[in-house]
Amino acid sequence: MPSSETLERDTTTATPPRDAGAEAPARHAHVAIVGSGFAGLGMAIRLKQGGIDDFVVLERADDVGGTWRDNTYPGCQCDVPSHLYSFSFAPNPRWSRTFSRQPEIQDYLRRCADEHGVGPHLRFGHEVTAAAWDEDAQLWRLETAGGPFTARMLVAAPGPLSEPSIPSIPGLERFEGAVFHSAQWDHDHDLDGEHVAVIGTGASAIQVVPAIQPRVGRMHVFQRTPSWIMPHADRPITRVERRVYRVFPTAQRVMRAGIYWARETFVLGFLHRRLMRLPERIARRHLRSQVPDPELRRKLTPDYAIGCKRILISNDFYPSLTRPNVEVVTEGVREVRPSSIVTSDGVEREVDTIIFGTGFHVTDMPIAHRVRGRNGRLLADAWRDAMEAHLGSTVAGFPNLFIVPGPNTGLGHNSMVFMIESQIAYVLDCLRVMGERGIGAVDVRPEVQAASNRELQRNMQGTVWLSGCASWYLDASGRNTTLWPGFTYPFRRRTRRFDPAEYRLRPAVAAPVATTS
Ligand SMILES: Cc1cc2nc3c(=O)[nH]c(=O)nc-3n(C[C@H](O)[C@H](O)[C@H](O)COP(=O)(O)OP(=O)(O)OC[C@H]3O[C@@H](n4cnc5c(N)ncnc54)[C@H](O)[C@@H]3O)c2cc1C
């Protein structure tokens, strides 16, 4: 039982769960998870492994996989080696390539869900449209496309890169051809022989361009800022290697650890810019060796420090740009007309299809406009100045809410799955502490959140990410609210244990009996 020193006095009385205004009664689960990508699924699997069955996974789509379900564009591939870009508790000896392609990762996630018995907890077509904290009942009240739910704990895992961002371009709505974002690929649309505009040259676009270049009649690649691109070390994993991993799982664990530690060292360059000289030389040589035309090379040479924006890897993007049917356009897009695109220099190019490779809403997380904490405060309002959380997970005034992955947990050098698993361990330890001590609500102390973010932003100073380029890592005020500025193992260490002293604790009031089926 909680002691009176550790738990703040509960001055409210428990109220029975309300039905949040809908006709059907709200179904209840101890934990509600929003999203079924790596984060949501990982959370669900870990709960099951920990013997907690009273949870539900609310997913707006009709399948698991998140990023790897949605990004079906030609050429979609992970840029972290497969042995590391997978759950530590679900190694996959069957990976066919060192860097997996989208269909294989999607299959892996489906398999993980099946093999770990997550299926019965999944609710597809359940987009969470609103979540409000009920202080009296110590519950989250959720509105979803599939009806209302209540939950003691809310794990928001809606994805850091799951809401496609399309720039507003004058005239776009009048375009008569096909228009789609790389994350919403229109597979019914035949690009063969077409004049295609690809807008953007970020991580997705550099995979799309070489994949479709041989099929299209003409391609205009609209580039605002060139990316630094390194050679890709992708190769098939041989049958012998796969057999070794199957028979000796330790071999794969050793490989995973080796890749992890090798990639950890990469962060030094982001933190100490002079260490970026070697990667920059490699990237320049890569460009020189693949693009003989000096004029095209000039267009493709970045004028900002390597690492300031995401470093990309590709062996076929540059060669595809040298093909006769491809043009790299560096003038800004001024307007779209019914069958063409006009650039700032007045040149008009006829196109049949426009493909946006323009990234995602990252620093303006859409879920923040749907979550209301204590006193009805909207998360987006709490984040008006800047998105921030304690250990990337919890936000003062939003009890029992964990955002996975949350602010400042992104990486430029290692696998996001590592950060996600660290946060999952933090949630699990919080549940353990709450259960053991009879705690009903945990709310991070504002001063703790402020102190951890001061430290984080101090560590951010002097990094290459703040060296002056515009990137999706930065919010409108130029603050980096997306990346973890350092090695990832200290993050793992700090999220291993939930420290109740960092939180305001409230003793538990009775929760409704679970009825999520
Ligand atoms: C093309 C691409 C390539 C990438 N490559 C890498 C890589 O190589 N290495 C790396 O570390 N990271 C990479 N990432 C980042 C990647 O997003 C993360 O690694 C990881 O997949 C994130 O998992 P997640 O579960 O947090 O989010 P997601 O995979 O985006 O899953 C979020 C889920 O939440 C659901 N959802 C969202 N809002 C709601 C709502 N309101 N109600 C219900 N459901 C909702 C979505 O439908 C989705 O299923 C890549 C991202 C993209 C887009």
XYZ file of C-alpha atoms and ligand atoms in Angstrom:
570
model
C 0.000 0.000 0.000
C 1.227 3.537 -0.676
C 2.510 5.577 2.200
C 1.109 9.026 2.888
C 4.559 10.592 2.328
C 4.929 9.264 -1.173
C 1.393 9.722 -2.429
C -0.311 13.078 -2.664
C -3.609 13.169 -0.835
C -6.518 12.322 -3.056
C -9.133 14.973 -2.419
C -11.461 13.747 -5.118
C -13.987 10.981 -5.023
C -14.126 8.189 -7.515
C -16.887 8.453 -10.055
C -18.115 5.543 -12.095
C -16.842 5.584 -15.675
C -19.013 7.659 -17.931
C -19.803 6.753 -21.426
C -18.114 9.819 -22.952
C -21.338 10.928 -24.569
C -21.749 8.026 -26.973
C -24.555 5.508 -26.871
C -22.455 2.385 -26.410
C -20.884 2.031 -22.970
C -17.157 2.655 -22.923
C -15.088 -0.524 -22.960
C -12.271 -0.542 -20.451
C -8.691 -1.803 -20.515
C -5.925 -1.229 -18.021
C -3.643 -0.069 -20.845
C -4.722 1.396 -24.179
C -2.073 1.569 -26.875
C -2.559 3.877 -29.854
C -0.901 2.495 -32.984
C 0.492 -0.857 -34.076
C 3.857 -0.011 -35.589
C 7.133 -1.059 -33.977
C 6.257 0.939 -30.853
C 2.644 -0.138 -30.338
C 3.336 -3.769 -31.188
C 6.496 -3.858 -29.094
C 4.551 -2.460 -26.150
C 1.796 -5.044 -26.634
C 4.235 -7.953 -26.870
C 6.143 -6.829 -23.787
C 2.908 -6.493 -21.813
C 1.953 -10.034 -22.760
C 5.408 -11.322 -21.886
C 5.066 -9.564 -18.536
C 1.785 -11.380 -17.875
C -0.427 -8.321 -18.454
C -3.355 -9.228 -20.666
C -5.655 -6.367 -19.887
C -4.764 -4.095 -22.784
C -6.043 -3.046 -26.162
C -4.249 -1.790 -29.280
C -6.244 0.859 -31.135
C -5.139 1.142 -34.752
C -6.734 3.383 -37.357
C -5.676 1.214 -40.312
C -6.599 -2.387 -41.116
C -3.258 -4.047 -40.464
C -0.242 -3.808 -38.177
C 3.096 -2.399 -39.296
C 2.749 1.397 -39.200
C 5.576 2.903 -41.247
C 6.196 -0.436 -42.940
C 2.540 -0.969 -43.810
C 2.077 2.504 -45.266
C 5.307 3.082 -47.157
C 4.855 0.672 -50.035
C 6.509 2.926 -52.593
C 8.892 1.251 -55.060
C 12.363 0.949 -53.557
C 11.321 1.420 -49.914
C 14.102 0.044 -47.737
C 15.405 0.455 -44.218
C 18.682 2.320 -43.761
C 19.646 0.568 -40.522
C 20.899 -3.040 -40.804
C 18.155 -5.631 -40.305
C 19.881 -7.444 -37.445
C 19.561 -4.250 -35.440
C 16.355 -2.838 -36.913
C 14.219 -5.520 -35.276
C 13.076 -6.354 -31.755
C 15.830 -7.624 -29.443
C 13.312 -10.173 -28.119
C 12.306 -11.389 -31.590
C 15.438 -11.968 -33.670
C 14.803 -12.945 -37.259
C 17.356 -15.368 -38.721
C 15.496 -15.206 -42.039
C 16.397 -11.659 -43.127
C 17.283 -11.931 -46.803
C 19.335 -8.705 -47.036
C 21.601 -6.779 -44.721
C 19.228 -3.797 -45.110
C 15.674 -5.073 -45.373
C 13.108 -3.880 -47.848
C 9.655 -2.793 -46.817
C 7.714 -6.017 -47.580
C 10.079 -8.092 -45.448
C 9.854 -5.744 -42.457
C 6.077 -5.659 -42.791
C 5.984 -9.493 -42.836
C 8.265 -9.561 -39.796
C 5.941 -7.273 -37.825
C 2.879 -9.306 -38.786
C 4.677 -12.461 -37.697
C 5.697 -10.882 -34.384
C 2.074 -9.946 -33.707
C 0.907 -13.491 -34.510
C 3.616 -15.398 -32.711
C 3.250 -13.358 -29.539
C -0.540 -13.625 -29.431
C -1.266 -9.919 -29.890
C -4.081 -10.589 -32.373
C -6.985 -10.692 -29.886
C -5.951 -7.283 -28.524
C -5.872 -5.509 -31.889
C -8.738 -3.209 -32.851
C -8.391 -2.136 -36.464
C -10.379 0.787 -37.845
C -10.187 2.382 -34.390
C -8.679 5.775 -35.039
C -8.374 7.621 -31.738
C -9.977 10.986 -32.332
C -9.884 12.305 -28.761
C -8.385 11.350 -25.420
C -9.281 13.168 -22.204
C -7.917 12.565 -18.728
C -10.593 12.104 -16.093
C -8.927 13.178 -12.881
C -11.646 11.825 -10.589
C -11.805 8.362 -12.091
C -8.059 8.303 -12.920
C -8.858 7.199 -16.421
C -8.249 8.199 -19.972
C -11.528 8.534 -21.850
C -10.988 7.802 -25.492
C -13.144 8.515 -28.490
C -12.384 6.195 -31.366
C -13.856 5.445 -34.764
C -14.948 2.145 -33.218
C -16.613 3.613 -30.135
C -15.518 4.866 -26.727
C -12.921 3.264 -24.472
C -11.498 3.990 -21.064
C -8.029 3.064 -19.864
C -5.955 3.604 -16.744
C -2.858 4.116 -18.827
C -2.506 5.499 -22.329
C 0.515 4.628 -24.437
C 0.458 6.904 -27.469
C 2.486 5.308 -30.252
C 1.049 7.072 -33.298
C 4.401 7.296 -35.070
C 6.954 10.058 -35.471
C 6.732 9.855 -39.264
C 3.186 8.767 -39.949
C 1.362 11.903 -41.150
C 2.472 12.748 -44.690
C 3.263 16.405 -45.240
C 2.390 17.992 -48.585
C 3.465 21.605 -49.113
C 0.781 24.054 -50.111
C 1.580 25.034 -53.674
C -0.650 27.507 -55.514
C -2.817 25.717 -58.068
C -2.180 22.172 -56.815
C -5.898 21.559 -56.377
C -6.437 22.320 -60.082
C -3.919 19.729 -61.284
C -5.701 17.226 -63.522
C -3.199 14.373 -63.349
C -2.462 11.971 -60.509
C -1.005 13.344 -57.283
C 0.179 11.261 -54.355
C 2.667 11.201 -51.491
C 5.350 8.518 -51.307
C 3.721 7.193 -48.110
C 0.362 6.848 -49.890
C 1.545 5.271 -53.110
C -1.148 4.771 -55.729
C -0.403 1.245 -56.951
C -3.321 1.353 -59.389
C -1.686 4.199 -61.245
C 0.535 3.143 -64.143
C 3.616 5.367 -64.455
C 4.948 3.659 -67.592
C 5.952 6.233 -70.184
C 4.550 9.132 -68.163
C 6.057 12.533 -67.488
C 6.519 12.467 -63.748
C 7.488 15.151 -61.242
C 9.097 13.996 -58.014
C 9.076 16.817 -55.488
C 11.710 16.478 -52.786
C 15.033 14.655 -52.547
C 14.896 13.305 -48.991
C 15.108 9.736 -47.698
C 12.016 8.393 -49.504
C 12.527 10.298 -52.769
C 16.059 8.990 -53.237
C 14.637 5.463 -53.082
C 11.659 6.196 -55.340
C 13.619 7.927 -58.123
C 15.930 5.056 -59.139
C 13.087 2.534 -58.731
C 10.774 4.257 -61.225
C 13.287 5.992 -63.516
C 13.536 3.098 -66.015
C 9.726 3.008 -66.433
C 8.815 6.635 -66.832
C 9.037 8.613 -70.049
C 10.502 11.701 -68.428
C 11.191 12.584 -64.827
C 11.727 16.016 -63.289
C 13.251 15.800 -59.816
C 12.539 19.016 -57.917
C 15.260 19.549 -55.360
C 15.156 22.306 -52.748
C 18.315 21.262 -50.908
C 20.669 18.448 -51.905
C 21.315 15.687 -49.366
C 24.658 14.285 -48.335
C 24.621 10.723 -49.635
C 26.945 7.922 -48.569
C 27.564 4.579 -50.304
C 25.142 1.815 -49.325
C 26.508 -1.436 -47.850
C 23.397 -3.460 -48.704
C 23.906 -7.041 -49.891
C 21.986 -10.312 -49.831
C 22.484 -12.441 -46.711
C 23.656 -15.824 -47.915
C 21.890 -19.087 -47.196
C 24.857 -20.217 -45.131
C 24.691 -17.083 -42.966
C 20.952 -17.559 -42.438
C 21.519 -21.160 -41.436
C 24.195 -20.118 -38.971
C 21.811 -17.579 -37.408
C 19.071 -20.193 -37.197
C 21.225 -22.873 -35.640
C 23.346 -20.582 -33.457
C 21.134 -17.667 -32.385
C 24.076 -16.321 -30.391
C 25.853 -15.558 -33.667
C 23.052 -13.184 -34.641
C 23.059 -11.595 -31.206
C 26.798 -10.984 -31.512
C 26.302 -9.496 -34.986
C 23.516 -7.263 -33.652
C 25.703 -6.062 -30.790
C 28.603 -5.390 -33.164
C 26.403 -3.309 -35.469
C 24.922 -1.441 -32.502
C 28.303 -0.459 -31.047
C 29.757 0.405 -34.439
C 26.820 2.726 -35.081
C 27.064 4.215 -31.606
C 30.468 5.588 -32.538
C 28.879 7.473 -35.467
C 27.272 9.873 -33.001
C 30.665 11.353 -32.175
C 30.687 13.081 -35.549
C 27.296 14.665 -34.882
C 28.493 15.923 -31.514
C 31.985 17.030 -32.625
C 31.859 18.431 -36.120
C 35.547 18.114 -36.910
C 35.069 14.343 -36.823
C 32.760 14.713 -39.812
C 35.663 15.440 -42.175
C 36.097 11.790 -43.099
C 32.383 11.095 -43.778
C 32.270 14.288 -45.849
C 35.266 13.145 -47.926
C 33.586 9.764 -48.494
C 30.334 11.429 -49.565
C 32.140 13.825 -51.930
C 34.070 10.950 -53.485
C 30.810 8.982 -53.885
C 29.256 11.914 -55.730
C 32.350 12.454 -57.924
C 32.559 8.801 -58.865
C 28.869 8.523 -59.758
C 28.184 11.877 -61.416
C 30.721 12.776 -64.099
C 28.897 15.930 -65.294
C 30.311 18.892 -63.292
C 27.153 20.981 -63.697
C 24.921 18.217 -62.319
C 27.492 17.586 -59.589
C 27.375 21.250 -58.613
C 23.601 21.031 -58.216
C 23.931 17.929 -56.065
C 26.661 19.239 -53.765
C 25.286 20.360 -50.385
C 26.483 23.670 -48.966
C 25.856 22.776 -45.324
C 27.698 20.592 -42.834
C 27.252 16.874 -43.353
C 24.919 15.468 -40.680
C 22.979 18.715 -40.216
C 20.167 17.081 -42.166
C 19.665 13.325 -42.213
C 22.593 11.592 -43.964
C 21.235 9.337 -46.685
C 22.636 6.162 -48.185
C 22.220 5.062 -51.785
C 24.184 3.520 -54.614
C 21.613 4.100 -57.321
C 20.156 7.568 -56.772
C 23.009 9.532 -58.373
C 23.346 7.170 -61.362
C 19.587 7.446 -62.012
C 19.904 11.248 -62.151
C 22.465 10.929 -64.940
C 20.024 9.054 -67.203
C 18.828 10.925 -70.300
C 15.167 10.918 -69.203
C 15.889 12.663 -65.879
C 16.264 16.355 -65.100
C 17.203 17.817 -61.724
C 15.381 21.086 -61.183
C 16.738 23.365 -58.474
C 14.456 26.359 -59.018
C 11.584 26.526 -56.533
C 8.100 25.443 -57.573
C 6.005 28.594 -58.114
C 2.688 27.101 -59.135
C 0.938 24.050 -60.457
C -1.313 24.343 -63.510
C -3.816 21.714 -64.723
C -1.123 19.772 -66.606
C 2.176 21.394 -65.665
C 4.483 22.778 -63.022
C 5.925 26.291 -63.227
C 9.163 27.128 -61.426
C 10.342 30.461 -60.037
C 12.253 31.221 -63.254
C 8.984 31.003 -65.230
C 9.791 27.675 -66.944
C 6.754 25.436 -67.403
C 7.113 21.637 -67.500
C 4.266 19.410 -68.667
C 3.702 16.509 -66.261
C 1.175 13.675 -65.954
C 1.812 12.776 -62.328
C 3.183 14.551 -59.264
C 4.776 12.460 -56.521
C 5.516 14.168 -53.228
C 8.549 12.925 -51.327
C 8.204 15.777 -48.906
C 8.301 13.993 -45.594
C 6.014 14.047 -42.599
C 4.570 16.218 -39.851
C 7.265 15.677 -37.260
C 7.542 18.662 -34.950
C 3.769 19.189 -34.936
C 2.601 15.721 -33.850
C -1.063 15.442 -34.869
C -1.985 13.418 -31.758
C -1.110 16.474 -29.637
C -4.282 18.128 -30.949
C -6.374 15.212 -29.695
C -5.068 14.636 -26.175
C -6.351 16.641 -23.198
C -4.720 16.277 -19.808
C -5.566 17.701 -16.393
C -8.083 20.550 -16.452
C -8.796 19.827 -20.105
C -5.455 21.199 -21.252
C -4.619 20.268 -24.823
C -1.194 18.683 -25.329
C -0.656 20.954 -28.341
C -1.133 23.947 -26.006
C 1.330 22.541 -23.481
C 3.722 22.253 -26.416
C 2.957 25.679 -27.865
C 6.527 26.891 -27.251
C 8.219 23.567 -27.899
C 7.425 19.870 -27.885
C 9.073 18.286 -24.836
C 8.745 15.392 -22.423
C 10.668 13.822 -19.571
C 12.874 11.079 -21.042
C 10.925 11.503 -24.258
C 7.982 9.829 -22.543
C 5.899 11.803 -20.045
C 4.537 15.352 -19.981
C 3.598 17.287 -16.837
C -0.163 17.679 -16.551
C -0.833 14.522 -18.572
C -0.983 11.737 -15.982
C -0.557 8.122 -17.038
C 0.306 9.125 -20.596
C 3.440 7.760 -22.260
C 4.434 8.866 -25.735
C 6.508 6.225 -27.527
C 8.625 7.344 -29.279
C 8.233 10.842 -27.925
C 10.028 14.182 -28.293
C 13.838 14.066 -28.596
C 14.044 10.298 -28.974
C 14.813 10.296 -32.712
C 18.251 9.296 -33.953
C 20.543 10.291 -36.762
C 22.918 7.403 -36.229
C 21.271 4.281 -34.819
C 18.095 2.188 -34.755
C 14.845 3.710 -33.561
C 13.824 0.275 -32.328
C 16.474 0.569 -29.611
C 14.933 3.810 -28.337
C 11.425 2.362 -28.586
C 12.407 -0.696 -26.530
C 14.016 1.561 -23.918
C 10.794 3.512 -23.542
C 8.745 0.324 -23.392
C 10.903 -0.847 -20.463
C 10.178 2.484 -18.764
C 6.407 2.037 -19.158
C 6.594 -1.533 -17.850
C 8.571 -0.468 -14.810
C 6.057 2.304 -14.158
C 3.233 -0.254 -14.266
C 5.176 -2.438 -11.836
C 5.697 0.438 -9.409
C 2.058 1.512 -9.686
C 0.853 -2.027 -9.046
C 3.173 -2.643 -6.114
C 2.401 0.647 -4.405
C -1.273 0.994 -5.199
C -0.739 4.112 -7.281
C -3.556 5.210 -9.566
C -1.941 8.144 -11.331
C 1.589 9.321 -12.054
C 2.246 12.820 -13.308
C 5.808 13.921 -13.961
C 6.834 16.893 -11.828
C 7.150 20.018 -14.015
C 10.526 20.871 -12.477
C 11.840 17.387 -13.313
C 10.667 17.702 -16.899
C 12.166 21.194 -17.157
C 15.506 20.073 -15.698
C 15.835 17.050 -17.972
C 15.036 19.193 -20.999
C 17.518 21.881 -19.972
C 20.164 19.189 -19.792
C 19.073 17.777 -23.133
C 19.160 21.165 -24.862
C 22.571 21.882 -23.284
C 23.855 18.656 -24.825
C 22.338 19.752 -28.131
C 24.469 22.912 -28.238
C 27.450 22.638 -30.543
C 26.049 19.608 -32.373
C 25.990 19.550 -36.136
C 22.163 19.601 -36.044
C 22.285 23.215 -34.890
C 24.945 24.255 -37.385
C 22.629 26.431 -39.440
C 20.758 24.323 -41.996
C 16.968 24.041 -42.121
C 15.884 20.480 -41.354
C 12.860 18.520 -40.196
C 14.660 17.946 -36.913
C 13.987 21.577 -35.957
C 10.701 23.199 -35.007
C 9.519 26.598 -36.206
C 11.654 28.348 -33.581
C 14.801 26.465 -34.603
C 14.853 24.197 -31.552
C 15.699 20.552 -32.032
C 12.757 18.742 -30.459
C 13.175 15.483 -32.309
C 16.651 14.033 -31.735
C 18.373 12.511 -28.733
C 21.690 14.358 -28.607
C 24.141 11.663 -27.685
C 24.890 7.999 -27.242
C 21.803 5.834 -26.869
C 23.018 3.604 -24.029
C 22.655 6.373 -21.401
C 19.040 6.694 -22.571
C 18.628 2.953 -22.089
C 20.140 3.248 -18.611
C 17.900 6.149 -17.598
C 14.721 4.460 -18.813
C 15.484 1.112 -17.198
C 13.914 2.195 -13.907
C 10.876 4.368 -13.302
C 11.798 6.731 -10.479
C 8.627 7.551 -8.493
C 10.385 10.504 -6.860
C 10.236 12.294 -10.210
C 6.444 12.050 -10.264
C 3.394 13.264 -8.412
C 1.659 10.116 -7.270
C -1.992 9.606 -6.476
C -3.389 6.560 -4.686
C -5.557 4.362 -6.839
C -9.300 4.688 -6.939
C -11.228 1.664 -8.175
C -11.008 1.169 -11.903
C -13.818 -0.364 -13.937
C -13.612 -4.051 -14.711
C -11.987 -4.757 -18.064
C -14.399 -5.335 -20.943
C -12.484 -4.777 -24.143
C -13.804 -7.630 -26.241
C 10.039 5.448 -45.206
C 10.590 5.392 -43.824
C 11.791 4.754 -43.588
C 12.312 4.691 -42.287
N 13.495 4.064 -42.109
C 14.007 3.996 -40.864
C 15.253 3.360 -40.642
O 15.896 2.902 -41.573
N 15.737 3.296 -39.383
C 15.056 3.824 -38.323
O 15.533 3.743 -37.186
N 13.858 4.437 -38.502
C 13.341 4.546 -39.744
N 12.149 5.175 -39.943
C 11.447 5.749 -38.788
C 10.305 4.827 -38.366
O 9.152 5.601 -38.381
C 10.577 4.207 -37.012
O 11.761 3.469 -37.082
C 9.491 3.249 -36.520
O 8.992 2.457 -37.554
C 8.388 4.006 -35.838
O 7.478 3.086 -35.324
P 6.189 3.613 -34.562
O 5.433 2.435 -34.123
O 6.602 4.606 -33.568
O 5.382 4.450 -35.651
P 4.646 3.969 -36.949
O 5.339 2.835 -37.574
O 4.431 5.182 -37.777
O 3.247 3.444 -36.418
C 2.285 4.307 -35.902
C 0.927 3.644 -36.014
O -0.041 4.435 -35.327
C -1.219 4.508 -36.109
N -1.921 5.728 -35.724
C -1.495 7.007 -35.861
N -2.390 7.860 -35.336
C -3.402 7.093 -34.853
C -4.617 7.416 -34.193
N -4.967 8.672 -33.926
N -5.441 6.393 -33.842
C -5.098 5.095 -34.103
N -3.947 4.753 -34.740
C -3.110 5.747 -35.104
C -0.710 4.510 -37.535
O -1.711 4.091 -38.443
C 0.447 3.522 -37.442
O 0.023 2.203 -37.674
C 11.612 5.279 -41.219
C 10.414 5.945 -41.466
C 9.908 6.008 -42.751
C 8.619 6.737 -42.990
